[in-house]
Amino acid sequence: MTVEELLDKNMITPLFSPPAQPVLSVSALNRLARETLEQTLPLAWIAGEISNLTRAASGHWYFSLKDASAQVRCVMFRGRNQFIDWLPDNGMQVEVRATPTLYEARGEFQLQVDSLRRAGLGALFEAFEQLKAKLEQEGLFDSARKRRLPAFPQRIGVVTSLQAAALRDVLTTLKRRMPALPVVLYPTPVQGADAAVQISAALQSAYRRAECDVLILCRGGGSIEDLWPFNEEIVARTVAASPIPIVCGIGHETDFTIADFAADLRAPTPTAAAELASPNRTDLIHKLELNQARLRRLARHRLDTHSQQLDYLARRLVHPGRRLEARQAALGHLTQRLRNAMVTARERRHWHHSTLARRLLQASPDFAVRQLALAARAAALTRAMHLQLAHANQETARLASHLTHLNPEAVLARGYSIVQNEQGDIIHGSDQIRVDESLNIRLARGRARVKVTGHST
């Protein structure tokens, strides 16, 4: 066992004095005290009355927080007090959330304030959170219950006070966005002890009358006490039970109420609620103009496409006379080819016979046998020529039959006629004739002259 352990257990008595404690400076002492305070005492809410309030040029607030038997100095730096939307004053009962610390330069105990609220707001916040949790557990805030606002409402209802500045903002916004949109006002107090009951009654009146497509529940900004009617359970349940879509625009952007969570849609301000509930006439006109221009382009493109298709089909449509001429030309070409083929075949046979005769003379063949063979070949050639001529005559007859079918005279014989004006032009449609005009009609047998008494397309 070491000497130090024996000393700790008082088993031996030291024969020498322990070393002296180090000497601290005032700055080191105050710093040690500040660190000890900040590590030992947690961030907490402290209630008291403001006194000796000073707002420094730097933006920091210095004041004392006191009760009946004690007081403590407090500081709230500019970086924190800029989020307070009200000005504290001497004599106010407040609650501060602060960290106990020590101002080292003077060795003074103080509270470094992080947040500041009027006394009693803690209870309001607690009631707010309890009601919010209760209704949320019941499913009143479920997103599945939320309905989309109608894109083109026929009438908008506004539930607010006649004296509220929010009403003027809402009406001005609705007039700017959609001047012809009717607005129905359901007046109700939005502040005071009985405001929650009257707000609920105004909403239920709007439900019974069922004359609006969407409701705007709104009021301007204020303290949490001013907005508290919208945190009452009766208002939240009335909003959640609405058969009409509701948009809430209560307070400023940072203000949240229970009614906001129960409504179908929350807007940061009354003006924003009016913008969400109403269509924008300017945007609708712009979209209409864009769609009109697009429709015009599509119609023009469709017309151009059909016009090109009509031109293509018109080029493919051939007059019967031209088609008959083409058939005649083809028949003449085939006849010439047949004649050329027959001449070529005859010349080829003649050359072949001449070649054979020369070879026969050179070989000095048996003339009797050769004559018999030659006669046989001549007979075969004659039969072949007759067959080829017969085939050519059949093809010529077939083509002539086709030509006969294409002959306009044959068409006339089937009961059709050719109508011509006085200039001899063929009439293809009623748009080429006029009333009292004389026309010539060519029939299969003979002609007729008629006068137009009327026509239709």
Short mmCIF file of C-alpha atoms in Angstrom, two decimals:
data_model
loop_
_atom_site.label_atom_id
_atom_site.label_comp_id
_atom_site.label_asym_id
_atom_site.label_seq_id
_atom_site.Cartn_x
_atom_site.Cartn_y
_atom_site.Cartn_z
CA MET A 1 0.00 0.00 0.00
CA THR A 2 1.37 3.41 -0.93
CA VAL A 3 1.92 6.31 1.42
CA GLU A 4 -0.86 8.30 -0.22
CA GLU A 5 -3.35 5.47 0.39
CA LEU A 6 -2.27 5.18 4.04
CA LEU A 7 -2.74 8.94 4.45
CA ASP A 8 -6.22 8.76 2.86
CA LYS A 9 -7.21 6.04 5.40
CA ASN A 10 -5.68 7.97 8.34
CA MET A 11 -3.46 4.99 9.14
CA ILE A 12 -0.39 7.18 9.55
CA THR A 13 0.09 10.77 10.62
CA PRO A 14 2.02 12.92 8.21
CA LEU A 15 5.14 14.54 9.62
CA PHE A 16 4.92 17.43 7.08
CA SER A 17 2.30 20.03 6.08
CA PRO A 18 0.34 19.60 2.78
CA PRO A 19 1.26 21.95 -0.04
CA ALA A 20 -0.51 25.36 -0.03
CA GLN A 21 -3.67 25.84 -2.27
CA PRO A 22 -3.11 27.93 -5.47
CA VAL A 23 -4.07 31.61 -5.26
CA LEU A 24 -6.88 32.61 -7.68
CA SER A 25 -7.33 35.97 -9.33
CA VAL A 26 -10.68 37.75 -9.18
CA SER A 27 -11.23 37.12 -12.91
CA ALA A 28 -10.50 33.43 -12.51
CA LEU A 29 -12.80 33.21 -9.49
CA ASN A 30 -15.68 34.92 -11.30
CA ARG A 31 -15.16 32.75 -14.37
CA LEU A 32 -15.17 29.60 -12.20
CA ALA A 33 -18.34 30.82 -10.45
CA ARG A 34 -20.05 31.55 -13.81
CA GLU A 35 -19.15 28.13 -15.21
CA THR A 36 -20.36 26.43 -12.03
CA LEU A 37 -23.68 28.30 -12.17
CA GLU A 38 -24.29 27.59 -15.84
CA GLN A 39 -23.44 23.90 -15.45
CA THR A 40 -25.44 23.45 -12.23
CA LEU A 41 -28.60 25.50 -12.76
CA PRO A 42 -30.60 24.55 -15.89
CA LEU A 43 -32.54 26.75 -18.29
CA ALA A 44 -35.85 27.51 -16.53
CA TRP A 45 -38.97 29.70 -16.60
CA ILE A 46 -39.04 32.40 -13.88
CA ALA A 47 -42.01 34.66 -13.13
CA GLY A 48 -41.83 38.20 -11.74
CA GLU A 49 -42.43 41.91 -12.27
CA ILE A 50 -40.28 44.07 -14.56
CA SER A 51 -38.53 47.06 -13.00
CA ASN A 52 -35.65 49.36 -13.95
CA LEU A 53 -36.09 48.53 -17.65
CA THR A 54 -33.42 50.00 -19.93
CA ARG A 55 -33.28 49.63 -23.70
CA ALA A 56 -29.64 50.29 -24.64
CA ALA A 57 -28.53 51.86 -27.91
CA SER A 58 -26.95 48.50 -28.79
CA GLY A 59 -30.44 46.95 -28.82
CA HIS A 60 -29.93 44.95 -25.61
CA TRP A 61 -32.56 45.09 -22.82
CA TYR A 62 -31.54 45.37 -19.15
CA PHE A 63 -34.08 45.09 -16.33
CA SER A 64 -34.73 43.59 -12.92
CA LEU A 65 -37.20 40.82 -12.23
CA LYS A 66 -38.71 41.00 -8.75
CA ASP A 67 -41.39 39.53 -6.53
CA ALA A 68 -42.51 40.43 -3.03
CA SER A 69 -39.26 39.42 -1.31
CA ALA A 70 -36.41 39.33 -3.87
CA GLN A 71 -35.16 40.56 -7.20
CA VAL A 72 -32.57 39.55 -9.77
CA ARG A 73 -30.89 41.42 -12.62
CA CYS A 74 -31.68 40.29 -16.16
CA VAL A 75 -30.25 40.90 -19.63
CA MET A 76 -31.88 40.04 -22.99
CA PHE A 77 -29.57 40.52 -25.95
CA ARG A 78 -30.68 42.02 -29.24
CA GLY A 79 -30.36 38.69 -31.05
CA ARG A 80 -33.17 37.31 -28.86
CA ASN A 81 -35.44 40.29 -28.15
CA GLN A 82 -35.90 41.05 -31.87
CA PHE A 83 -38.34 38.12 -32.00
CA ILE A 84 -40.66 39.68 -29.37
CA ASP A 85 -43.69 41.25 -31.10
CA TRP A 86 -44.61 43.45 -28.11
CA LEU A 87 -42.71 45.93 -25.94
CA PRO A 88 -42.29 45.17 -22.22
CA ASP A 89 -42.57 47.97 -19.67
CA ASN A 90 -41.99 48.55 -15.96
CA GLY A 91 -44.63 47.00 -13.78
CA MET A 92 -45.56 44.23 -16.21
CA GLN A 93 -45.93 40.74 -14.84
CA VAL A 94 -43.91 38.48 -17.15
CA GLU A 95 -42.38 35.03 -17.42
CA VAL A 96 -38.83 34.67 -18.70
CA ARG A 97 -36.98 31.60 -19.86
CA ALA A 98 -33.42 32.25 -18.73
CA THR A 99 -30.07 30.75 -17.79
CA PRO A 100 -28.63 31.76 -14.37
CA THR A 101 -25.12 33.13 -14.86
CA LEU A 102 -22.58 35.62 -13.49
CA TYR A 103 -21.50 38.87 -15.09
CA GLU A 104 -17.77 38.39 -14.62
CA ALA A 105 -16.75 42.03 -15.00
CA ARG A 106 -18.71 43.05 -11.88
CA GLY A 107 -19.22 39.75 -10.19
CA GLU A 108 -22.99 40.22 -10.35
CA PHE A 109 -25.45 37.35 -10.47
CA GLN A 110 -27.91 37.77 -13.37
CA LEU A 111 -30.31 35.94 -15.64
CA GLN A 112 -29.51 35.71 -19.37
CA VAL A 113 -33.02 35.79 -20.89
CA ASP A 114 -33.71 33.62 -23.91
CA SER A 115 -37.49 34.18 -24.23
CA LEU A 116 -40.05 36.54 -22.73
CA ARG A 117 -43.83 36.33 -22.46
CA ARG A 118 -46.61 37.96 -20.49
CA ALA A 119 -47.54 36.22 -17.26
CA GLY A 120 -50.29 33.67 -17.71
CA LEU A 121 -49.36 32.77 -21.28
CA GLY A 122 -47.77 29.61 -20.04
CA ALA A 123 -51.19 28.36 -18.98
CA LEU A 124 -52.61 29.39 -22.35
CA PHE A 125 -49.88 27.55 -24.20
CA GLU A 126 -50.45 24.49 -22.04
CA ALA A 127 -54.20 24.60 -22.74
CA PHE A 128 -53.44 25.08 -26.45
CA GLU A 129 -51.19 22.01 -26.57
CA GLN A 130 -53.61 19.85 -24.54
CA LEU A 131 -56.58 20.68 -26.80
CA LYS A 132 -54.46 20.26 -29.92
CA ALA A 133 -53.28 16.82 -28.79
CA LYS A 134 -56.83 15.78 -27.86
CA LEU A 135 -58.39 16.79 -31.18
CA GLU A 136 -55.47 15.38 -33.13
CA GLN A 137 -55.94 12.04 -31.40
CA GLU A 138 -59.63 12.11 -32.38
CA GLY A 139 -58.61 12.54 -36.02
CA LEU A 140 -59.97 16.08 -36.54
CA PHE A 141 -56.69 17.18 -38.14
CA ASP A 142 -56.18 14.17 -40.44
CA SER A 143 -55.15 15.12 -43.95
CA ALA A 144 -57.63 12.58 -45.34
CA ARG A 145 -60.47 14.80 -44.06
CA LYS A 146 -59.17 17.87 -45.87
CA ARG A 147 -61.07 18.87 -49.00
CA ARG A 148 -59.74 20.75 -51.97
CA LEU A 149 -61.15 24.21 -52.50
CA PRO A 150 -63.35 24.58 -55.61
CA ALA A 151 -61.41 26.00 -58.54
CA PHE A 152 -64.32 28.21 -59.66
CA PRO A 153 -66.61 29.01 -56.69
CA GLN A 154 -69.97 30.60 -57.48
CA ARG A 155 -70.17 32.45 -54.15
CA ILE A 156 -67.72 32.99 -51.26
CA GLY A 157 -68.70 33.43 -47.62
CA VAL A 158 -66.64 35.49 -45.15
CA VAL A 159 -66.97 34.90 -41.40
CA THR A 160 -65.43 37.81 -39.47
CA SER A 161 -66.22 41.06 -37.71
CA LEU A 162 -67.68 44.04 -39.57
CA GLN A 163 -65.05 46.25 -37.94
CA ALA A 164 -62.11 43.96 -38.67
CA ALA A 165 -59.35 45.29 -40.89
CA ALA A 166 -59.09 41.75 -42.25
CA LEU A 167 -62.54 42.19 -43.84
CA ARG A 168 -61.35 45.15 -45.88
CA ASP A 169 -58.26 43.21 -46.94
CA VAL A 170 -60.35 40.20 -48.01
CA LEU A 171 -62.92 42.27 -49.93
CA THR A 172 -60.20 44.31 -51.65
CA THR A 173 -58.37 41.13 -52.70
CA LEU A 174 -61.55 39.45 -53.98
CA LYS A 175 -62.52 42.56 -55.96
CA ARG A 176 -59.05 42.70 -57.51
CA ARG A 177 -58.91 39.00 -58.42
CA MET A 178 -62.54 38.34 -59.44
CA PRO A 179 -64.79 41.44 -59.37
CA ALA A 180 -67.96 39.58 -60.42
CA LEU A 181 -67.69 36.94 -57.65
CA PRO A 182 -70.55 37.40 -55.10
CA VAL A 183 -69.51 37.61 -51.42
CA VAL A 184 -71.77 36.79 -48.45
CA LEU A 185 -70.76 38.18 -45.05
CA TYR A 186 -71.58 36.32 -41.83
CA PRO A 187 -70.73 38.93 -39.15
CA THR A 188 -69.49 37.83 -35.75
CA PRO A 189 -67.24 39.23 -33.02
CA VAL A 190 -63.74 37.79 -33.27
CA GLN A 191 -62.47 38.91 -29.86
CA GLY A 192 -63.88 38.83 -26.37
CA ALA A 193 -65.30 36.47 -23.81
CA ASP A 194 -68.25 35.19 -25.89
CA ALA A 195 -66.51 35.42 -29.27
CA ALA A 196 -65.98 31.65 -29.59
CA VAL A 197 -69.71 30.88 -29.15
CA GLN A 198 -70.70 33.60 -31.63
CA ILE A 199 -68.10 32.47 -34.18
CA SER A 200 -69.51 28.93 -33.95
CA ALA A 201 -73.05 30.30 -34.38
CA ALA A 202 -72.04 32.30 -37.48
CA LEU A 203 -70.44 29.23 -39.02
CA GLN A 204 -73.51 27.09 -38.32
CA SER A 205 -75.69 29.79 -39.91
CA ALA A 206 -73.54 29.59 -43.05
CA TYR A 207 -73.90 25.80 -43.03
CA ARG A 208 -77.71 25.98 -42.77
CA ARG A 209 -78.09 28.59 -45.50
CA ALA A 210 -75.77 26.58 -47.80
CA GLU A 211 -75.41 29.46 -50.25
CA CYS A 212 -71.61 29.47 -50.62
CA ASP A 213 -69.11 27.12 -52.19
CA VAL A 214 -66.26 28.06 -49.84
CA LEU A 215 -65.97 29.91 -46.51
CA ILE A 216 -63.19 32.22 -45.32
CA LEU A 217 -62.75 32.40 -41.53
CA CYS A 218 -60.44 35.33 -40.81
CA ARG A 219 -59.27 38.09 -38.53
CA GLY A 220 -56.17 40.29 -38.29
CA GLY A 221 -53.17 39.86 -36.08
CA GLY A 222 -53.03 40.27 -32.31
CA SER A 223 -51.74 38.78 -29.11
CA ILE A 224 -52.44 35.21 -28.11
CA GLU A 225 -55.25 36.46 -25.87
CA ASP A 226 -56.82 38.31 -28.82
CA LEU A 227 -56.66 35.19 -31.00
CA TRP A 228 -57.79 32.83 -28.23
CA PRO A 229 -61.43 32.44 -29.41
CA PHE A 230 -60.06 30.55 -32.41
CA ASN A 231 -58.33 28.14 -29.99
CA GLU A 232 -61.60 27.19 -28.26
CA GLU A 233 -62.86 23.63 -28.68
CA ILE A 234 -66.32 24.74 -29.82
CA VAL A 235 -64.85 26.66 -32.76
CA ALA A 236 -62.50 23.82 -33.71
CA ARG A 237 -65.29 21.23 -33.73
CA THR A 238 -67.64 23.54 -35.67
CA VAL A 239 -64.93 24.12 -38.30
CA ALA A 240 -64.17 20.40 -38.55
CA ALA A 241 -67.89 19.58 -39.00
CA SER A 242 -68.33 22.02 -41.88
CA PRO A 243 -70.05 20.63 -45.01
CA ILE A 244 -68.45 23.51 -46.95
CA PRO A 245 -64.68 23.77 -47.56
CA ILE A 246 -63.15 26.30 -45.13
CA VAL A 247 -59.91 28.26 -45.46
CA CYS A 248 -58.60 29.98 -42.31
CA GLY A 249 -56.65 33.23 -42.44
CA ILE A 250 -56.10 34.21 -38.83
CA GLY A 251 -53.39 36.59 -37.63
CA HIS A 252 -49.98 36.86 -39.20
CA GLU A 253 -47.73 34.22 -40.77
CA THR A 254 -46.31 33.12 -37.41
CA ASP A 255 -49.71 32.78 -35.70
CA PHE A 256 -51.22 29.30 -35.49
CA THR A 257 -54.61 28.49 -33.95
CA ILE A 258 -56.57 25.29 -33.37
CA ALA A 259 -59.02 26.43 -36.05
CA ASP A 260 -56.14 26.46 -38.58
CA PHE A 261 -55.50 22.76 -37.97
CA ALA A 262 -59.22 21.87 -38.18
CA ALA A 263 -59.85 23.82 -41.40
CA ASP A 264 -59.42 22.36 -44.88
CA LEU A 265 -56.67 24.88 -45.64
CA ARG A 266 -54.65 27.39 -43.63
CA ALA A 267 -53.54 30.72 -45.06
CA PRO A 268 -50.81 32.81 -43.43
CA THR A 269 -52.90 36.02 -43.61
CA PRO A 270 -56.50 37.03 -44.45
CA THR A 271 -55.30 38.41 -47.78
CA ALA A 272 -53.67 35.07 -48.61
CA ALA A 273 -56.92 33.29 -47.64
CA ALA A 274 -58.84 35.41 -50.18
CA GLU A 275 -56.23 34.61 -52.83
CA LEU A 276 -56.48 30.86 -52.13
CA ALA A 277 -60.28 30.84 -52.18
CA SER A 278 -60.83 32.83 -55.40
CA PRO A 279 -59.63 32.37 -58.97
CA ASN A 280 -57.52 35.09 -60.56
CA ARG A 281 -59.43 36.74 -63.41
CA THR A 282 -56.20 37.96 -65.02
CA ASP A 283 -54.65 34.48 -64.97
CA LEU A 284 -57.84 32.92 -66.36
CA ILE A 285 -57.98 35.43 -69.22
CA HIS A 286 -54.32 34.77 -69.96
CA LYS A 287 -54.88 31.00 -70.00
CA LEU A 288 -57.95 31.46 -72.20
CA GLU A 289 -55.94 33.53 -74.67
CA LEU A 290 -53.19 30.90 -74.72
CA ASN A 291 -55.72 28.11 -75.34
CA GLN A 292 -57.42 30.16 -78.04
CA ALA A 293 -54.10 30.75 -79.81
CA ARG A 294 -53.24 27.04 -79.50
CA LEU A 295 -56.66 26.04 -80.90
CA ARG A 296 -56.20 28.48 -83.78
CA ARG A 297 -52.79 26.98 -84.57
CA LEU A 298 -54.17 23.43 -84.46
CA ALA A 299 -57.11 24.35 -86.72
CA ARG A 300 -54.78 26.04 -89.20
CA HIS A 301 -52.48 23.03 -89.18
CA ARG A 302 -55.43 20.67 -89.72
CA LEU A 303 -56.70 22.75 -92.64
CA ASP A 304 -53.26 22.91 -94.22
CA THR A 305 -52.84 19.15 -93.87
CA HIS A 306 -56.20 18.39 -95.47
CA SER A 307 -55.54 20.92 -98.22
CA GLN A 308 -52.27 19.19 -99.09
CA GLN A 309 -54.01 15.81 -99.00
CA LEU A 310 -56.71 17.14 -101.35
CA ASP A 311 -54.08 18.41 -103.77
CA TYR A 312 -52.36 15.01 -103.71
CA LEU A 313 -55.61 13.16 -104.42
CA ALA A 314 -56.48 15.62 -107.19
CA ARG A 315 -53.17 14.86 -108.87
CA ARG A 316 -53.92 11.13 -108.66
CA LEU A 317 -57.40 11.56 -110.18
CA VAL A 318 -56.97 10.98 -113.96
CA HIS A 319 -59.58 11.92 -116.57
CA PRO A 320 -61.15 8.85 -118.32
CA GLY A 321 -60.08 10.18 -121.72
CA ARG A 322 -56.45 10.36 -120.63
CA ARG A 323 -56.66 6.90 -119.13
CA LEU A 324 -58.16 5.59 -122.44
CA GLU A 325 -55.34 7.26 -124.36
CA ALA A 326 -52.81 5.63 -122.07
CA ARG A 327 -54.42 2.22 -122.63
CA GLN A 328 -54.40 2.74 -126.40
CA ALA A 329 -50.77 3.74 -126.31
CA ALA A 330 -49.95 0.64 -124.25
CA LEU A 331 -51.89 -1.54 -126.71
CA GLY A 332 -50.00 -0.02 -129.64
CA HIS A 333 -46.71 -0.62 -127.86
CA LEU A 334 -47.61 -4.26 -127.24
CA THR A 335 -48.70 -4.70 -130.89
CA GLN A 336 -45.39 -3.28 -132.10
CA ARG A 337 -43.46 -5.55 -129.75
CA LEU A 338 -45.44 -8.54 -131.07
CA ARG A 339 -44.65 -7.63 -134.66
CA ASN A 340 -40.99 -7.11 -133.86
CA ALA A 341 -40.90 -10.45 -132.07
CA MET A 342 -42.48 -12.24 -135.03
CA VAL A 343 -40.01 -10.63 -137.48
CA THR A 344 -37.11 -11.47 -135.18
CA ALA A 345 -38.30 -15.06 -134.83
CA ARG A 346 -38.73 -15.41 -138.59
CA GLU A 347 -35.28 -13.98 -139.26
CA ARG A 348 -33.79 -16.21 -136.62
CA ARG A 349 -35.44 -19.30 -138.13
CA HIS A 350 -34.34 -18.25 -141.62
CA TRP A 351 -30.76 -17.81 -140.38
CA HIS A 352 -30.92 -21.16 -138.69
CA HIS A 353 -32.23 -22.86 -141.82
CA SER A 354 -29.55 -21.22 -143.89
CA THR A 355 -26.91 -22.42 -141.47
CA LEU A 356 -28.28 -25.93 -141.61
CA ALA A 357 -28.41 -25.84 -145.42
CA ARG A 358 -24.76 -24.82 -145.57
CA ARG A 359 -23.79 -27.54 -143.19
CA LEU A 360 -25.88 -29.95 -145.19
CA LEU A 361 -24.16 -29.01 -148.40
CA GLN A 362 -20.77 -29.27 -146.72
CA ALA A 363 -21.52 -32.71 -145.30
CA SER A 364 -23.11 -34.03 -148.51
CA PRO A 365 -25.92 -35.68 -146.58
CA ASP A 366 -28.57 -38.10 -147.74
CA PHE A 367 -30.89 -35.73 -149.43
CA ALA A 368 -33.98 -37.87 -149.03
CA VAL A 369 -33.52 -38.21 -145.26
CA ARG A 370 -32.56 -34.58 -144.86
CA GLN A 371 -35.55 -33.49 -146.92
CA LEU A 372 -37.84 -35.52 -144.68
CA ALA A 373 -36.25 -33.96 -141.56
CA LEU A 374 -36.43 -30.55 -143.14
CA ALA A 375 -40.08 -31.07 -143.92
CA ALA A 376 -40.73 -32.12 -140.33
CA ARG A 377 -38.92 -29.07 -139.00
CA ALA A 378 -40.82 -26.84 -141.41
CA ALA A 379 -44.10 -28.37 -140.25
CA ALA A 380 -43.10 -27.81 -136.55
CA LEU A 381 -42.10 -24.25 -137.31
CA THR A 382 -45.39 -23.64 -139.06
CA ARG A 383 -47.32 -25.05 -136.11
CA ALA A 384 -45.28 -22.95 -133.69
CA MET A 385 -45.87 -19.81 -135.71
CA HIS A 386 -49.59 -20.58 -135.88
CA LEU A 387 -49.69 -21.12 -132.10
CA GLN A 388 -47.80 -17.89 -131.45
CA LEU A 389 -50.06 -16.00 -133.85
CA ALA A 390 -53.13 -17.50 -132.15
CA HIS A 391 -51.79 -16.48 -128.73
CA ALA A 392 -51.06 -12.97 -130.02
CA ASN A 393 -54.56 -12.75 -131.50
CA GLN A 394 -56.09 -13.83 -128.15
CA GLU A 395 -54.06 -11.18 -126.27
CA THR A 396 -55.06 -8.60 -128.88
CA ALA A 397 -58.70 -9.59 -128.49
CA ARG A 398 -58.43 -9.37 -124.68
CA LEU A 399 -56.89 -5.91 -124.84
CA ALA A 400 -59.49 -4.84 -127.38
CA SER A 401 -62.21 -6.08 -124.99
CA HIS A 402 -60.67 -4.00 -122.16
CA LEU A 403 -60.47 -1.06 -124.51
CA THR A 404 -64.13 -1.51 -125.37
CA HIS A 405 -65.06 -1.47 -121.67
CA LEU A 406 -63.17 1.79 -121.21
CA ASN A 407 -64.80 3.40 -124.22
CA PRO A 408 -66.97 6.37 -123.14
CA GLU A 409 -69.58 5.22 -125.67
CA ALA A 410 -69.97 1.99 -123.71
CA VAL A 411 -70.42 4.00 -120.50
CA LEU A 412 -73.16 6.02 -122.19
CA ALA A 413 -74.82 2.78 -123.29
CA ARG A 414 -75.15 1.79 -119.62
CA GLY A 415 -77.41 4.78 -118.98
CA TYR A 416 -74.89 7.53 -118.17
CA SER A 417 -74.75 10.85 -119.97
CA ILE A 418 -72.26 13.67 -120.58
CA VAL A 419 -73.43 17.21 -119.69
CA GLN A 420 -71.79 20.14 -121.48
CA ASN A 421 -72.37 23.86 -121.40
CA GLU A 422 -72.78 25.98 -124.47
CA GLN A 423 -69.01 26.32 -124.81
CA GLY A 424 -68.60 22.56 -124.94
CA ASP A 425 -67.01 22.24 -121.45
CA ILE A 426 -67.98 19.13 -119.51
CA ILE A 427 -69.96 19.85 -116.30
CA HIS A 428 -68.59 17.99 -113.26
CA GLY A 429 -70.54 19.60 -110.41
CA SER A 430 -73.49 21.84 -109.60
CA ASP A 431 -71.12 24.69 -108.74
CA GLN A 432 -70.36 25.01 -112.53
CA ILE A 433 -73.94 25.78 -113.56
CA ARG A 434 -76.41 28.56 -112.88
CA VAL A 435 -80.13 28.92 -113.12
CA ASP A 436 -81.62 29.52 -116.64
CA GLU A 437 -78.42 28.30 -118.26
CA SER A 438 -78.82 26.04 -121.32
CA LEU A 439 -76.98 22.75 -121.25
CA ASN A 440 -76.32 20.00 -123.83
CA ILE A 441 -76.73 16.38 -122.79
CA ARG A 442 -75.06 13.63 -124.80
CA LEU A 443 -76.80 10.25 -124.59
CA ALA A 444 -75.96 6.82 -125.95
CA ARG A 445 -78.33 7.54 -128.81
CA GLY A 446 -78.72 11.14 -129.71
CA ARG A 447 -78.43 14.44 -127.81
CA ALA A 448 -80.77 16.69 -125.80
CA ARG A 449 -80.82 20.37 -124.87
CA VAL A 450 -82.11 21.39 -121.42
CA LYS A 451 -82.44 24.57 -119.32
CA VAL A 452 -81.46 24.73 -115.61
CA THR A 453 -84.32 25.67 -113.30
CA GLY A 454 -82.47 25.04 -110.07
CA HIS A 455 -79.61 23.10 -108.55
CA SER A 456 -78.24 21.95 -105.16
CA THR A 457 -74.87 20.92 -103.84
#
